mmCIF file of C-alpha atoms in Angstrom:
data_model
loop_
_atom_site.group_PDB
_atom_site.id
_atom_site.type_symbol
_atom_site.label_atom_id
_atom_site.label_comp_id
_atom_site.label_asym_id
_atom_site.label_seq_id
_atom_site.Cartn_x
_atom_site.Cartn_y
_atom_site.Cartn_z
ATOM 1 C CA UNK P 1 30.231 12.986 12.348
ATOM 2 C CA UNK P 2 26.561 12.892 13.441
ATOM 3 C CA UNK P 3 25.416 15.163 10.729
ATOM 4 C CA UNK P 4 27.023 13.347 8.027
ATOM 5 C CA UNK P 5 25.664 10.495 9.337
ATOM 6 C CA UNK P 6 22.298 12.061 9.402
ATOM 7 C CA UNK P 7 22.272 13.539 6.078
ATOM 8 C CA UNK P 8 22.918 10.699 4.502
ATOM 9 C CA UNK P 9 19.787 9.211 6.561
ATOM 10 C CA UNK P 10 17.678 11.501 5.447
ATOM 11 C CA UNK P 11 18.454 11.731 1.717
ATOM 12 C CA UNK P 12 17.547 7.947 1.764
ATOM 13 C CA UNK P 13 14.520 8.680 4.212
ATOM 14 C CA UNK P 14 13.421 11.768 1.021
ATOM 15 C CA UNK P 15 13.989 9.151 -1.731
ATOM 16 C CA UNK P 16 11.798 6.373 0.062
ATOM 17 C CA UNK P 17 9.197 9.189 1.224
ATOM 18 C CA UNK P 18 9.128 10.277 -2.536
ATOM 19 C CA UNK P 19 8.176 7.081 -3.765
ATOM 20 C CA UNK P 20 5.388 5.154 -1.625
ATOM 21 C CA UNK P 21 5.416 6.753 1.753
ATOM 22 C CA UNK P 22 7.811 5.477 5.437
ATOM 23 C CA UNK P 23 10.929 8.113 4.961
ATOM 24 C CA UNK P 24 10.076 8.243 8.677
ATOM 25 C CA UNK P 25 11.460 4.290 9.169
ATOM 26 C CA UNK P 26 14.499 5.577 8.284
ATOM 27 C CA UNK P 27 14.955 9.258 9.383
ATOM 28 C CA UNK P 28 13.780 9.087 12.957
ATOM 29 C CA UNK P 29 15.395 5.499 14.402
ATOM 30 C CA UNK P 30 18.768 7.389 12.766
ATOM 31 C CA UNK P 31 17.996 10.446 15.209
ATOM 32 C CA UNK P 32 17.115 8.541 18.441
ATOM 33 C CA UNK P 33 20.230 6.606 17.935
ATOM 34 C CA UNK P 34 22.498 9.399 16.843
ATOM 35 C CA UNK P 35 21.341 11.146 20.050
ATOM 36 C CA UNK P 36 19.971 8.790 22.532
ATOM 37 C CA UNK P 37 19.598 11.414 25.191
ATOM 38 C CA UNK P 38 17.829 14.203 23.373
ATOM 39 C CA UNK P 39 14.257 14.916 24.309
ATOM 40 C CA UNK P 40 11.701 12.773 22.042
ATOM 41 C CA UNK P 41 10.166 15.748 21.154
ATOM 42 C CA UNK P 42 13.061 17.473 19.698
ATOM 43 C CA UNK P 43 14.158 15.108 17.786
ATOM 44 C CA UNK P 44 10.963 14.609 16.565
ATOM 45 C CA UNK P 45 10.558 18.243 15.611
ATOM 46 C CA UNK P 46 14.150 18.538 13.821
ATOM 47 C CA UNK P 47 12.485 15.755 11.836
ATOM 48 C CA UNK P 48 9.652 17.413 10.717
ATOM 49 C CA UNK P 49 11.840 20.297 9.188
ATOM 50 C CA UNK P 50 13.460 17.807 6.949
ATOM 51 C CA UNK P 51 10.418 15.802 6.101
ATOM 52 C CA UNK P 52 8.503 19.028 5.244
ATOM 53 C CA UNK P 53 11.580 20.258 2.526
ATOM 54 C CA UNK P 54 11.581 16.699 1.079
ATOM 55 C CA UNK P 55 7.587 16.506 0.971
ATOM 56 C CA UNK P 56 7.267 20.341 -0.543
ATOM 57 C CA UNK P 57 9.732 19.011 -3.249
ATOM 58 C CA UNK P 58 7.753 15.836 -4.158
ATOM 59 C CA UNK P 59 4.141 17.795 -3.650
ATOM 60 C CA UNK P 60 5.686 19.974 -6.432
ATOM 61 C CA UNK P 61 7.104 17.608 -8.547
ATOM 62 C CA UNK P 62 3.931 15.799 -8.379
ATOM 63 C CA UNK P 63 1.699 18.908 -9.014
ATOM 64 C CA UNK P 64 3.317 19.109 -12.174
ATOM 65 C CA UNK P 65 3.093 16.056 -13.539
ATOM 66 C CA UNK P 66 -0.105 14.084 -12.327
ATOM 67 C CA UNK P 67 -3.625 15.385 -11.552
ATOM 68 C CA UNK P 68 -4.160 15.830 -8.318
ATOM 69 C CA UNK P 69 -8.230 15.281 -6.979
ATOM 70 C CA UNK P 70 -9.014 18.182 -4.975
ATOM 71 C CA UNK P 71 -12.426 17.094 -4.198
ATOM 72 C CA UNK P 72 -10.971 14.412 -1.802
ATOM 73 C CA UNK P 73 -7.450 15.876 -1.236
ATOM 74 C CA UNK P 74 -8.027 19.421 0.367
ATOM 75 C CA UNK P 75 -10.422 18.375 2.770
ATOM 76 C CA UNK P 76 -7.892 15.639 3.865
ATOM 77 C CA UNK P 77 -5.117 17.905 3.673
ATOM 78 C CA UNK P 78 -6.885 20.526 6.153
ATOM 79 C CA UNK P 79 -7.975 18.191 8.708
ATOM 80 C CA UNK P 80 -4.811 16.498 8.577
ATOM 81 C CA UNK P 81 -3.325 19.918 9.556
ATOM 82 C CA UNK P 82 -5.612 20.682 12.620
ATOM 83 C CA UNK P 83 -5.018 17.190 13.782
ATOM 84 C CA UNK P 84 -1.287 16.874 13.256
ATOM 85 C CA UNK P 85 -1.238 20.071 15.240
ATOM 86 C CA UNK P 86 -3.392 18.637 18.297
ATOM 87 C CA UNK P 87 -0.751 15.436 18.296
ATOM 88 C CA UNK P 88 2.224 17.445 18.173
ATOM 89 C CA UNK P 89 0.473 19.164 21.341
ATOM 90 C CA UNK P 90 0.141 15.559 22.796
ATOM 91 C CA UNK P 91 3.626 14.833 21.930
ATOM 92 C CA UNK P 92 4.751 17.165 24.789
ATOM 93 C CA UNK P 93 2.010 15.769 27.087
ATOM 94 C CA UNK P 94 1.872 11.622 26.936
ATOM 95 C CA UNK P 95 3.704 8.475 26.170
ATOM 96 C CA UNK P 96 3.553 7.765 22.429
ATOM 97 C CA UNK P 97 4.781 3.861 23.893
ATOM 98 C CA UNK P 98 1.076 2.473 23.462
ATOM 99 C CA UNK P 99 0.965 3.375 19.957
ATOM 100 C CA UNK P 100 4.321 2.023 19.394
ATOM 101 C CA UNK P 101 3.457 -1.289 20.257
ATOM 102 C CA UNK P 102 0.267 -0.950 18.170
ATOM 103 C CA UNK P 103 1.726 -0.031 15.168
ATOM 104 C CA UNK P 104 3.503 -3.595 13.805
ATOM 105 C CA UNK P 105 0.116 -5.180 13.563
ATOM 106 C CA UNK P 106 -1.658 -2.233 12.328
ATOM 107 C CA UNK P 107 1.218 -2.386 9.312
ATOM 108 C CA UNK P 108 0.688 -6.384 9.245
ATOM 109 C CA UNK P 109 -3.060 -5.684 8.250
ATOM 110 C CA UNK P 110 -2.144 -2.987 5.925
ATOM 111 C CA UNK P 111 0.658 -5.733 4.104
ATOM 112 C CA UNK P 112 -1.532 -8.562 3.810
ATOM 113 C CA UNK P 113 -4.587 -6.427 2.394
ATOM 114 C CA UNK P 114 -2.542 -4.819 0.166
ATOM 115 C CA UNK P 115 -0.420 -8.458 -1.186
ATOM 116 C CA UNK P 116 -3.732 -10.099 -1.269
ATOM 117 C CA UNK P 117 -5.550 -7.654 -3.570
ATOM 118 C CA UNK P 118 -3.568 -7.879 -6.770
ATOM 119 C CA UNK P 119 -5.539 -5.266 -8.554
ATOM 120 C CA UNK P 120 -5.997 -2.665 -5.490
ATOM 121 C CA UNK P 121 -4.323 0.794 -7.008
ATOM 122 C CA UNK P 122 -3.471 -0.595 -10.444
ATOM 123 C CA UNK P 123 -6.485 1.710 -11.787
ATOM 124 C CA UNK P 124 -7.558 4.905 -11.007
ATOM 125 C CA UNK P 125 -10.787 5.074 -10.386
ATOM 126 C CA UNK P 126 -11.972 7.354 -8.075
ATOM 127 C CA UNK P 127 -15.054 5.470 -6.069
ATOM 128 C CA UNK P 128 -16.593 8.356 -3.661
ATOM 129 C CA UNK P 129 -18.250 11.377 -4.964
ATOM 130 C CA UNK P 130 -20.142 14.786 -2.604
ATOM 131 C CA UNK P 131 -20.741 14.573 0.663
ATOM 132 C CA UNK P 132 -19.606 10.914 1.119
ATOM 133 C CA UNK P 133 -16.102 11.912 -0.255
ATOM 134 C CA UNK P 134 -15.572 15.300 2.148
ATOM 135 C CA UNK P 135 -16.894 13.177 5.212
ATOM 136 C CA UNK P 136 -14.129 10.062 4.725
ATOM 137 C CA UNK P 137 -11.728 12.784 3.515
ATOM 138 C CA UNK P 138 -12.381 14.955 7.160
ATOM 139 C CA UNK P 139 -11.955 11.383 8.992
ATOM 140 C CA UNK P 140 -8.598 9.995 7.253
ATOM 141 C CA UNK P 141 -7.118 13.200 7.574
ATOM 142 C CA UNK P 142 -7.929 13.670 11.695
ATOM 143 C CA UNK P 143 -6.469 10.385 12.556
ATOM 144 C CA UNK P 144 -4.057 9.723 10.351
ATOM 145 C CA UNK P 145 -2.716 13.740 11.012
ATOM 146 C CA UNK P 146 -3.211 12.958 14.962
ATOM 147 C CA UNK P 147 -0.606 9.828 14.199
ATOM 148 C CA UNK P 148 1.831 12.053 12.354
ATOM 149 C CA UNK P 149 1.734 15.062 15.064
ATOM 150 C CA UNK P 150 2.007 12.744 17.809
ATOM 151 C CA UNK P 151 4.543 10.004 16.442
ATOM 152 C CA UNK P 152 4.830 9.715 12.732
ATOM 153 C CA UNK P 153 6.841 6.412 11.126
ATOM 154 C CA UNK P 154 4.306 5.489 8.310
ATOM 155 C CA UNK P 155 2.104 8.299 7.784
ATOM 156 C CA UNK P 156 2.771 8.098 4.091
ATOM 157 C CA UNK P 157 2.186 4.389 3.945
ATOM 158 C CA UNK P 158 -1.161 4.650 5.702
ATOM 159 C CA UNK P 159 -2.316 7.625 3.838
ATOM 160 C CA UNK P 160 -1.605 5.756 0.629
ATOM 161 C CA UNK P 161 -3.626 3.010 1.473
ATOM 162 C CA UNK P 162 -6.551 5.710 2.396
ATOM 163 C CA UNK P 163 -6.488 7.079 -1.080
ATOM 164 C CA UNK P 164 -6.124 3.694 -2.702
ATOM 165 C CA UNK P 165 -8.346 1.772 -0.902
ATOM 166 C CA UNK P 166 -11.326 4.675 -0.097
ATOM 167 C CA UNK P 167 -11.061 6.867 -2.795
ATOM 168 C CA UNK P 168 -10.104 4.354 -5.484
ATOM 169 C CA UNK P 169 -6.952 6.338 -6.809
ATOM 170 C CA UNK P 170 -4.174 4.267 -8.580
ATOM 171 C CA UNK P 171 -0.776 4.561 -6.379
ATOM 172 C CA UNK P 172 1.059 7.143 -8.572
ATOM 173 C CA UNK P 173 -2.524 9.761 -8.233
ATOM 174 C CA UNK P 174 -2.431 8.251 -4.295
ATOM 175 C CA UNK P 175 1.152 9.074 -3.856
ATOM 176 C CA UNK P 176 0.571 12.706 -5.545
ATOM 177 C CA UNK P 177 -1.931 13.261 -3.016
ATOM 178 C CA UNK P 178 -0.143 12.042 -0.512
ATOM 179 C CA UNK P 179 2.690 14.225 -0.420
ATOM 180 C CA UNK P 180 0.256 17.152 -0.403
ATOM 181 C CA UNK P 181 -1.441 15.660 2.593
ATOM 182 C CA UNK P 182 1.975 15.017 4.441
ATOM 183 C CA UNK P 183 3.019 18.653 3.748
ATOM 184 C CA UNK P 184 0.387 19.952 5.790
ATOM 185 C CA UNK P 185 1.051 17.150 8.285
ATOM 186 C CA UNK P 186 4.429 18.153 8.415
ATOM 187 C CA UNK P 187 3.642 22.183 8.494
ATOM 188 C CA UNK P 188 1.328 21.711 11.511
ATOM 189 C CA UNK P 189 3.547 19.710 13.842
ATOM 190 C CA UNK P 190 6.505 22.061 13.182
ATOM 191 C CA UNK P 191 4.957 25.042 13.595
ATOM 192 C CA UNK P 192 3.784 23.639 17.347
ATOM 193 C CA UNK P 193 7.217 21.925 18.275
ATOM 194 C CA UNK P 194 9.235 24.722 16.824
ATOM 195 C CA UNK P 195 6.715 27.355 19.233
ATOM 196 C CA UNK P 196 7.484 25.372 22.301
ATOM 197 C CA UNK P 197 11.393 24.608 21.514
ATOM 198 C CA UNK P 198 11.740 21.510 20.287
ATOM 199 C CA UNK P 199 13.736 21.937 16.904
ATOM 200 C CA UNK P 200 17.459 21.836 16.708
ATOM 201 C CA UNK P 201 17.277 23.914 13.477
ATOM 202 C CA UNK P 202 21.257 23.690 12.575
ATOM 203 C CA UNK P 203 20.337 19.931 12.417
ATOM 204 C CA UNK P 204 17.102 20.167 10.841
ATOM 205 C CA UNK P 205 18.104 22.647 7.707
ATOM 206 C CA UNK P 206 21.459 20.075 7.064
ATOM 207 C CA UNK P 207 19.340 17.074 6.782
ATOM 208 C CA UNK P 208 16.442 19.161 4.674
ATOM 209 C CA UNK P 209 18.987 19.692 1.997
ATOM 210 C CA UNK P 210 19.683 16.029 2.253
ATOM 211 C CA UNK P 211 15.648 14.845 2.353
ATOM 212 C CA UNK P 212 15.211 17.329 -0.632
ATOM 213 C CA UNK P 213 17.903 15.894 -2.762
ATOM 214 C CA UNK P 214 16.889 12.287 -2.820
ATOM 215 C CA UNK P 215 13.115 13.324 -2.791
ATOM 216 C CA UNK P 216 13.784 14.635 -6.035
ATOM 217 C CA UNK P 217 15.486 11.076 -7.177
ATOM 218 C CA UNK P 218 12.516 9.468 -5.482
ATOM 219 C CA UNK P 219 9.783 11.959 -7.307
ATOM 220 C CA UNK P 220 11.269 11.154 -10.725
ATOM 221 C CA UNK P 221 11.538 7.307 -10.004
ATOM 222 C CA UNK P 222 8.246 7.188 -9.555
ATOM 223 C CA UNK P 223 6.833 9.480 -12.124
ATOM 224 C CA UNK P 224 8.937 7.360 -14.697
ATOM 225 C CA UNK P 225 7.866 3.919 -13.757
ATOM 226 C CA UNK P 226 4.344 4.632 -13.015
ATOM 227 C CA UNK P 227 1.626 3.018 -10.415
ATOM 228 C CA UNK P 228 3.421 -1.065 -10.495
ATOM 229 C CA UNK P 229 6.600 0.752 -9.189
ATOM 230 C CA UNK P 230 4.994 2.364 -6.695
ATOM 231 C CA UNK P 231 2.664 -0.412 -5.664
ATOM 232 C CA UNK P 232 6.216 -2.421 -5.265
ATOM 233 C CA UNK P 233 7.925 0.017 -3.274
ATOM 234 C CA UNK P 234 4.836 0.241 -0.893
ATOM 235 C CA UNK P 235 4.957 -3.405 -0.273
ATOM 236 C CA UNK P 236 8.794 -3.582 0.672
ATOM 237 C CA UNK P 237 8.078 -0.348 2.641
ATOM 238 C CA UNK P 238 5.980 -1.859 4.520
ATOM 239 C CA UNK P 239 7.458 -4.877 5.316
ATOM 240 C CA UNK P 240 10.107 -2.756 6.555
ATOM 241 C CA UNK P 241 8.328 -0.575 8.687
ATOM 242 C CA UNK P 242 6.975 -4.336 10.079
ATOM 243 C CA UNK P 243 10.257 -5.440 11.697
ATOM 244 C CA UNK P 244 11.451 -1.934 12.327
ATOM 245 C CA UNK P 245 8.364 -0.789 14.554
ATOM 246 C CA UNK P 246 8.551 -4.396 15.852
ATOM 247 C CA UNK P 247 12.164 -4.798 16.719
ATOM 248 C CA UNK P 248 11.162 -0.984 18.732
ATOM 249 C CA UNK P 249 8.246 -1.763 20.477
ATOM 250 C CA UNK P 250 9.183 -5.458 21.976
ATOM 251 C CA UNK P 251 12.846 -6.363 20.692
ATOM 252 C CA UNK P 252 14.802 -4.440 23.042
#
């Protein structure tokens, strides 16, 4: 009963993912409460193999369909994969509860910046160029990969905002380049958690199968409907991911 129940969690948490980012809002409250006494760890690391299959799909549905910006993406994508390594290492070691009660007004910032720019990621316009580009790219990717290793709900969202917002991509170029981002994210903190035991792997490959058949809904939504769908999604996302992380950290 607790597989069913998860696989349908994570096909929604793939088609979301797909989309604008947050699959995570979805996928890993439906774990903790599916099974409560588990290790945080391992329930985080039977996430991960889902999330990767569901981000490999999009990051390849993507790739063939919209250019994706190396120049800004690859260094990104590599530093995201040292540091979502290092917080997957942390993961084992410390508390994630004071970034848990961070987050909601972390997200709160990241709603009202992107509601009250009207424009932001409508155009794709890429704003940073050399050495300036590799050194943001190198800094985005260490903290926001140290997030995903070490907790994860709204990596997507945040790294969409990064590309938006710092690189000046339009969402549906942002979202391609997310998803290549979050695969390495993904890769790195399941290669650590899986080395040190902390994957139920029966679980995980049932709910990949799941994550990879509504990422490939998600994936064509947004390739159809283009940068205002995406922008749209974010926004709801987001205001999820709000009273989720909220309800979390000081509801209960």
């Amino acid at each position: 009963m607790e597989f069913a129940f998860l696989a349908v969690a994570a096909f929604l948490a793939g088609l979301i993912d797909a989309v604008a980012g947050g699959g995570g809002l979805v996928q890993i409250p439906a774990l903790f409460s599916a099974y409560p006494n588990m290790a945080p760890a391992t329930l985080l690391g039977t996430s991960k193999v889902a999330s990767l299959a569901g981000t490999t799909n999009a990051a390849l549905r993507y790739g063939r369909s919209v250019r994706i910006y190396w120049g800004a993406t690859l260094p990104t994508m590599l530093s995201a994969f040292a540091f979502s390594m290092a917080g997957a290492y942390a993961l084992t070691l410390i508390p994630a509860e004071p970034l848990r009660k961070s987050l909601p007004f972390i997200l709160v910032a990241l709603l009202v910046y992107t509601v009250a720019k009207k424009s932001l990621g409508t155009e794709h316009a890429p704003s940073l160029r050399g050495g300036k580009e590799r050194a943001a790219a190198l800094l985005a990717g260490a903290v926001i990969g140290f997030y995903d290793g070490v907790f994860g709900p709204g990596t997507g969202s945040f790294l969409m905002i990064v590309f938006v917002r710092v690189f000046g991509y339009d969402f549906l170029h942002a979202s391609a380049s997310t998803k290549v981002v979050n695969l390495a994210t993904n890769l790195a903190a399941l290669l650590l958690l899986a080395a040190k035991g902390h994957v139920w792997w029966q679980l995980g490959l049932v709910m990949a199968v799941a994550n990879v058949g509504g990422s490939q809904i998600g994936s064509r939504l947004a390739l159809k409907h283009g940068s205002a769908f995406v922008r749209r999604v974010f926004i709801v996302v987001v205001a999820a991911l709000i009273v989720k992380t909220a309800w979390d950290a000081f509801g209960r």
